[in-house]
Tab-separated table of C-alpha atoms and ligand atoms in Angstrom:
chain	number	residue	atom	x	y	z
A	19	MET	CA	2.785	-11.425	-18.740
A	20	LYS	CA	3.111	-7.934	-17.466
A	21	LEU	CA	0.246	-6.047	-16.010
A	22	GLU	CA	-1.162	-2.636	-17.485
A	23	ILE	CA	-1.936	-0.592	-14.450
A	24	GLU	CA	-4.137	2.359	-14.168
A	25	ARG	CA	-4.459	4.728	-11.137
A	26	ILE	CA	-7.921	6.261	-10.200
A	27	PRO	CA	-8.072	9.068	-7.568
A	28	VAL	CA	-11.271	8.901	-5.662
A	29	LEU	CA	-12.609	10.307	-2.445
A	30	SER	CA	-10.173	12.839	-0.838
A	31	ASP	CA	-6.825	10.826	-1.042
A	32	ASN	CA	-7.625	7.362	-2.179
A	33	TYR	CA	-6.075	5.396	-5.168
A	34	VAL	CA	-7.995	2.688	-6.711
A	35	TRP	CA	-5.961	0.579	-9.178
A	36	LEU	CA	-6.990	-1.292	-12.233
A	37	ALA	CA	-4.694	-4.069	-13.315
A	38	HIS	CA	-5.181	-5.457	-16.853
A	39	GLU	CA	-3.548	-8.680	-18.047
A	40	PRO	CA	-3.517	-8.283	-21.935
A	41	ALA	CA	-3.125	-11.973	-22.858
A	42	SER	CA	-6.265	-13.023	-21.217
A	43	GLY	CA	-8.158	-9.791	-21.222
A	44	LEU	CA	-8.910	-10.090	-17.500
A	45	THR	CA	-8.991	-6.903	-15.451
A	46	ALA	CA	-8.911	-6.533	-11.755
A	47	VAL	CA	-9.805	-3.620	-9.634
A	48	VAL	CA	-7.787	-3.423	-6.344
A	49	ASP	CA	-9.631	-2.009	-3.389
A	50	PRO	CA	-12.474	-0.138	-5.006
A	51	ALA	CA	-13.564	2.538	-2.530
A	52	VAL	CA	-16.468	3.415	-4.856
A	53	ALA	CA	-17.972	1.798	-7.954
A	54	ASP	CA	-18.631	4.467	-10.538
A	55	ALA	CA	-15.185	5.755	-11.159
A	56	PRO	CA	-13.525	2.354	-11.705
A	57	LEU	CA	-16.461	1.093	-13.856
A	58	ALA	CA	-16.191	4.198	-15.885
A	59	ARG	CA	-12.443	4.105	-16.331
A	60	ALA	CA	-12.583	0.366	-17.277
A	61	ARG	CA	-15.116	1.051	-19.850
A	62	ALA	CA	-13.222	4.067	-21.461
A	63	LEU	CA	-10.157	1.756	-21.830
A	64	GLY	CA	-12.382	-1.000	-23.431
A	65	TRP	CA	-11.827	-3.356	-20.287
A	66	THR	CA	-14.164	-5.213	-18.360
A	67	ILE	CA	-13.662	-5.721	-14.635
A	68	SER	CA	-13.373	-9.535	-14.009
A	69	GLN	CA	-12.003	-9.548	-10.465
A	70	ILE	CA	-11.966	-7.275	-7.416
A	71	LEU	CA	-8.888	-7.816	-5.199
A	72	ASN	CA	-9.419	-6.520	-1.677
A	73	THR	CA	-6.425	-6.019	0.686
A	74	HIS	CA	-8.560	-5.316	3.852
A	75	HIS	CA	-12.094	-4.640	5.142
A	76	HIS	CA	-12.125	-0.831	5.544
A	77	PRO	CA	-14.996	0.885	3.845
A	78	ASP	CA	-12.687	2.963	1.689
A	79	HIS	CA	-11.400	-0.193	0.211
A	80	VAL	CA	-14.546	-2.396	-0.257
A	81	GLY	CA	-17.236	0.288	-0.753
A	82	GLY	CA	-17.658	-0.459	-4.398
A	83	ASN	CA	-17.604	-4.329	-4.086
A	84	LEU	CA	-21.250	-5.151	-4.344
A	85	GLU	CA	-22.171	-2.525	-6.922
A	86	ILE	CA	-19.188	-3.551	-9.236
A	87	LYS	CA	-20.108	-7.269	-8.762
A	88	ALA	CA	-23.819	-6.552	-9.763
A	89	ALA	CA	-22.727	-4.520	-12.782
A	90	THR	CA	-20.024	-7.156	-13.965
A	91	GLY	CA	-20.679	-10.441	-12.370
A	92	CYS	CA	-16.845	-10.196	-11.366
A	93	THR	CA	-15.400	-12.457	-8.612
A	94	ILE	CA	-14.274	-11.075	-5.338
A	95	VAL	CA	-11.019	-12.062	-3.714
A	96	GLY	CA	-9.859	-10.961	-0.213
A	97	PRO	CA	-8.152	-12.131	2.949
A	98	ARG	CA	-9.311	-15.416	4.423
A	99	ALA	CA	-8.490	-14.037	7.919
A	100	ASP	CA	-11.191	-11.347	7.544
A	101	ALA	CA	-13.465	-12.960	5.087
A	102	GLY	CA	-16.537	-12.083	7.390
A	103	ARG	CA	-15.873	-8.415	6.781
A	104	ILE	CA	-15.188	-8.539	3.004
A	105	PRO	CA	-18.638	-7.786	1.209
A	106	GLY	CA	-19.475	-10.515	-1.507
A	107	ILE	CA	-16.189	-12.415	-1.050
A	108	ASP	CA	-15.966	-15.485	-3.278
A	109	ILE	CA	-12.289	-16.515	-2.893
A	110	GLU	CA	-10.425	-16.486	0.439
A	111	LEU	CA	-6.563	-16.098	0.254
A	112	GLY	CA	-3.839	-16.177	2.962
A	113	ASP	CA	-0.014	-16.209	3.343
A	114	GLY	CA	1.823	-18.031	0.498
A	115	ASP	CA	-1.204	-18.479	-1.722
A	116	THR	CA	-0.813	-17.549	-5.313
A	117	TYR	CA	-3.762	-15.996	-7.295
A	118	ALA	CA	-3.454	-15.974	-11.278
A	119	LEU	CA	-4.930	-13.059	-13.190
A	120	GLY	CA	-4.534	-14.756	-16.372
A	121	ASP	CA	-0.897	-15.186	-17.052
A	122	ALA	CA	0.005	-12.720	-14.165
A	123	VAL	CA	0.492	-14.497	-10.907
A	124	ALA	CA	0.315	-12.841	-7.492
A	125	ARG	CA	1.980	-14.288	-4.436
A	126	VAL	CA	-0.257	-13.243	-1.316
A	127	ILE	CA	1.573	-12.136	1.702
A	128	ASP	CA	-0.216	-11.864	5.242
A	129	VAL	CA	0.628	-8.345	6.521
A	130	PRO	CA	-1.578	-7.740	9.679
A	131	GLY	CA	-1.255	-4.633	11.789
A	132	HIS	CA	-3.305	-1.936	10.203
A	133	THR	CA	-6.160	-4.450	10.431
A	134	ARG	CA	-5.842	-8.057	11.709
A	135	GLY	CA	-6.651	-9.632	8.197
A	136	HIS	CA	-4.753	-7.554	5.819
A	137	ILE	CA	-3.031	-9.043	2.844
A	138	ALA	CA	-0.785	-7.661	-0.037
A	139	TYR	CA	-0.618	-8.984	-3.693
A	140	TRP	CA	2.866	-9.138	-5.096
A	141	PHE	CA	2.830	-9.643	-8.955
A	142	GLY	CA	6.639	-10.481	-9.221
A	143	ASP	CA	6.837	-10.523	-13.137
A	144	SER	CA	5.127	-7.136	-13.276
A	145	ASP	CA	7.273	-5.696	-10.127
A	146	ALA	CA	3.882	-4.649	-8.709
A	147	LEU	CA	2.978	-4.670	-5.137
A	148	PHE	CA	-0.716	-3.912	-4.106
A	149	CYS	CA	-0.229	-3.332	-0.355
A	150	GLY	CA	-3.380	-1.516	0.710
A	151	ASP	CA	-2.765	0.455	3.950
A	152	THR	CA	0.339	-1.361	5.053
A	153	LEU	CA	3.227	0.386	3.465
A	154	PHE	CA	2.740	4.008	2.117
A	155	ILE	CA	5.224	6.140	0.272
A	156	LEU	CA	7.526	7.403	3.190
A	157	GLY	CA	4.869	6.084	5.817
A	158	CYS	CA	2.949	2.966	6.900
A	159	GLY	CA	-0.606	2.330	8.091
A	160	ARG	CA	-1.967	3.127	11.478
A	161	LEU	CA	-2.177	0.315	13.946
A	162	PHE	CA	-5.980	0.008	14.294
A	163	GLU	CA	-5.997	-3.731	15.001
A	164	GLY	CA	-2.494	-4.853	15.435
A	165	THR	CA	0.634	-4.463	17.607
A	166	PRO	CA	3.892	-2.766	16.678
A	167	GLY	CA	5.586	-6.186	16.661
A	168	GLN	CA	2.926	-7.594	14.211
A	169	MET	CA	3.355	-4.526	11.745
A	170	TRP	CA	7.032	-4.737	11.947
A	171	HIS	CA	7.027	-8.394	11.110
A	172	SER	CA	4.658	-7.538	8.160
A	173	LEU	CA	6.799	-4.726	6.876
A	174	SER	CA	9.899	-7.058	7.147
A	175	LYS	CA	8.137	-9.460	4.748
A	176	LEU	CA	7.805	-6.658	2.308
A	177	LEU	CA	11.326	-5.478	2.720
A	178	ALA	CA	12.359	-9.002	1.527
A	179	LEU	CA	11.079	-8.046	-2.030
A	180	PRO	CA	13.414	-6.697	-4.747
A	181	ASP	CA	14.333	-3.039	-4.827
A	182	SER	CA	12.484	-2.684	-8.333
A	183	THR	CA	9.244	-3.294	-6.689
A	184	LYS	CA	6.581	-0.655	-7.320
A	185	ILE	CA	4.538	0.258	-4.242
A	186	TYR	CA	0.945	0.695	-5.353
A	187	CYS	CA	-0.604	1.821	-2.070
A	188	ALA	CA	-4.048	3.013	-1.483
A	189	HIS	CA	-3.563	6.657	-0.442
A	190	GLU	CA	-1.753	9.873	-1.442
A	191	TYR	CA	-0.434	10.621	1.988
A	192	THR	CA	3.266	11.258	0.818
A	193	GLN	CA	3.781	14.902	1.428
A	194	SER	CA	2.531	14.978	5.062
A	195	ASN	CA	4.601	11.511	5.507
A	196	ALA	CA	7.736	13.289	4.150
A	197	ARG	CA	7.068	16.204	6.545
A	198	PHE	CA	7.259	13.843	9.446
A	199	ALA	CA	10.078	11.772	8.002
A	200	VAL	CA	12.531	14.692	7.806
A	201	THR	CA	12.036	15.346	11.415
A	202	MET	CA	12.842	11.721	12.276
A	203	GLU	CA	16.102	11.543	10.163
A	204	PRO	CA	17.171	15.163	9.662
A	205	HIS	CA	20.617	14.017	8.302
A	206	ASN	CA	19.344	11.528	5.705
A	207	ASP	CA	20.462	13.293	2.473
A	208	ALA	CA	18.472	10.838	0.112
A	209	LEU	CA	15.335	11.667	2.298
A	210	LEU	CA	15.879	15.400	2.132
A	211	LYS	CA	16.323	15.284	-1.739
A	212	ARG	CA	13.283	13.255	-1.929
A	213	ALA	CA	11.088	15.477	0.166
A	214	ALA	CA	12.038	18.353	-1.956
A	215	THR	CA	11.083	16.372	-5.028
A	216	ILE	CA	7.759	15.352	-3.533
A	217	ASP	CA	6.918	19.079	-2.772
A	218	ALA	CA	7.597	20.059	-6.315
A	219	MET	CA	5.442	17.250	-7.541
A	220	ARG	CA	2.441	18.021	-5.249
A	221	ALA	CA	2.830	21.759	-6.132
A	222	ARG	CA	2.089	20.528	-9.634
A	223	ASN	CA	-0.604	18.345	-8.330
A	224	GLU	CA	1.236	15.232	-9.501
A	225	PRO	CA	0.510	11.829	-7.903
A	226	THR	CA	3.603	10.382	-6.096
A	227	VAL	CA	2.388	6.814	-6.130
A	228	PRO	CA	3.794	4.320	-6.990
A	229	GLY	CA	7.369	4.539	-5.721
A	230	THR	CA	9.777	1.856	-5.485
A	231	LEU	CA	10.872	-0.290	-2.662
A	232	GLY	CA	14.419	0.565	-3.111
A	233	GLN	CA	13.585	4.283	-2.538
A	234	GLU	CA	11.510	3.434	0.557
A	235	ARG	CA	14.256	1.402	1.838
A	236	ALA	CA	16.545	4.271	1.875
A	237	THR	CA	14.042	7.120	2.983
A	238	ASN	CA	11.050	5.729	4.853
A	239	PRO	CA	11.599	5.910	8.608
A	240	PHE	CA	9.128	3.016	9.334
A	241	LEU	CA	11.577	0.705	7.305
A	242	ARG	CA	14.665	2.046	8.866
A	243	PRO	CA	14.689	1.166	12.641
A	244	ASP	CA	18.541	0.365	12.294
A	245	SER	CA	19.157	4.009	11.284
A	246	ALA	CA	21.567	5.780	13.905
A	247	ASP	CA	20.001	9.223	12.830
A	248	LEU	CA	16.479	7.839	13.642
A	249	GLN	CA	17.588	6.134	16.941
A	250	ARG	CA	19.312	9.380	18.029
A	251	THR	CA	16.077	11.351	17.245
A	252	LEU	CA	14.099	9.042	19.352
A	253	GLY	CA	16.502	8.648	22.194
A	254	LEU	CA	16.798	4.907	21.397
A	255	VAL	CA	20.354	4.356	20.370
A	256	GLY	CA	21.003	0.508	20.146
A	257	ALA	CA	17.199	-0.300	20.840
A	258	ASP	CA	15.761	-3.291	19.037
A	259	PRO	CA	13.822	-2.772	15.682
A	260	VAL	CA	10.388	-3.198	17.190
A	261	ALA	CA	10.984	-0.616	19.979
A	262	VAL	CA	12.270	1.790	17.456
A	263	PHE	CA	9.449	1.078	15.099
A	264	ALA	CA	6.826	1.464	17.858
A	265	GLU	CA	8.066	4.669	18.961
A	266	THR	CA	8.266	6.110	15.344
A	267	ARG	CA	4.699	5.021	14.880
A	268	ARG	CA	3.587	6.471	18.165
A	269	ARG	CA	5.209	9.828	17.238
A	270	LYS	CA	3.572	9.914	13.707
A	271	ASP	CA	0.228	9.359	15.348
A	272	SER	CA	0.524	12.715	17.224
A	273	PHE	CA	2.425	14.742	14.607
A	274	ARG	CA	0.909	17.814	13.274
B	11	ZN	ZN1	-7.528	0.951	6.027
């Protein structure tokens, strides 16, 4: 059964997602930074939040947990490896586990790097990946608690999913990511076109999330350590993927 998915912009650039499974009537909220906005949107749609799915412990992903649980009695689901930092957690999940939201079943993928206990939820039948702060449109999460090697391994697992997979990430960082990406791969035509499209969308104040994994594979420098263009920019022609990824991430950290 396919999920119905709603985007809720909150705080300065966060996206909270509602995922509704119509056969069972169950509704999950993914990474509720706050409580009020998702509760109000669910109410307006005639949905009742039955689950919270957390990807990682950061406050702008779990800030609404306890208030939503108090209001709805929902079940809180999150990473086993970081259970101690997920407020109100009821169900702990890790790599290879499945989690059923009614008839919609997610495979859980461990994706450490941004934090040590980050997970992603892949609902294959809905082509939906909730990946928190691991993969962004044209970017990836900062390495607060992990190494470049760990993050590259995590991103490699996501790269194994189908091109049609929609990336429901947790932030609208796309335009600044695009500005950086074109400096890394100045000869990538697909990227240059996409950056222009993104500028136009943002000028109209349109969201750029979700994008597809196929688009990311062709244009996101953090997924393209084999790109000759990128390797030339970094002075790392022929280097191994982890070294190229690490240098790309290091340059993004200081990019203005
Ligand atoms: Zn985070």
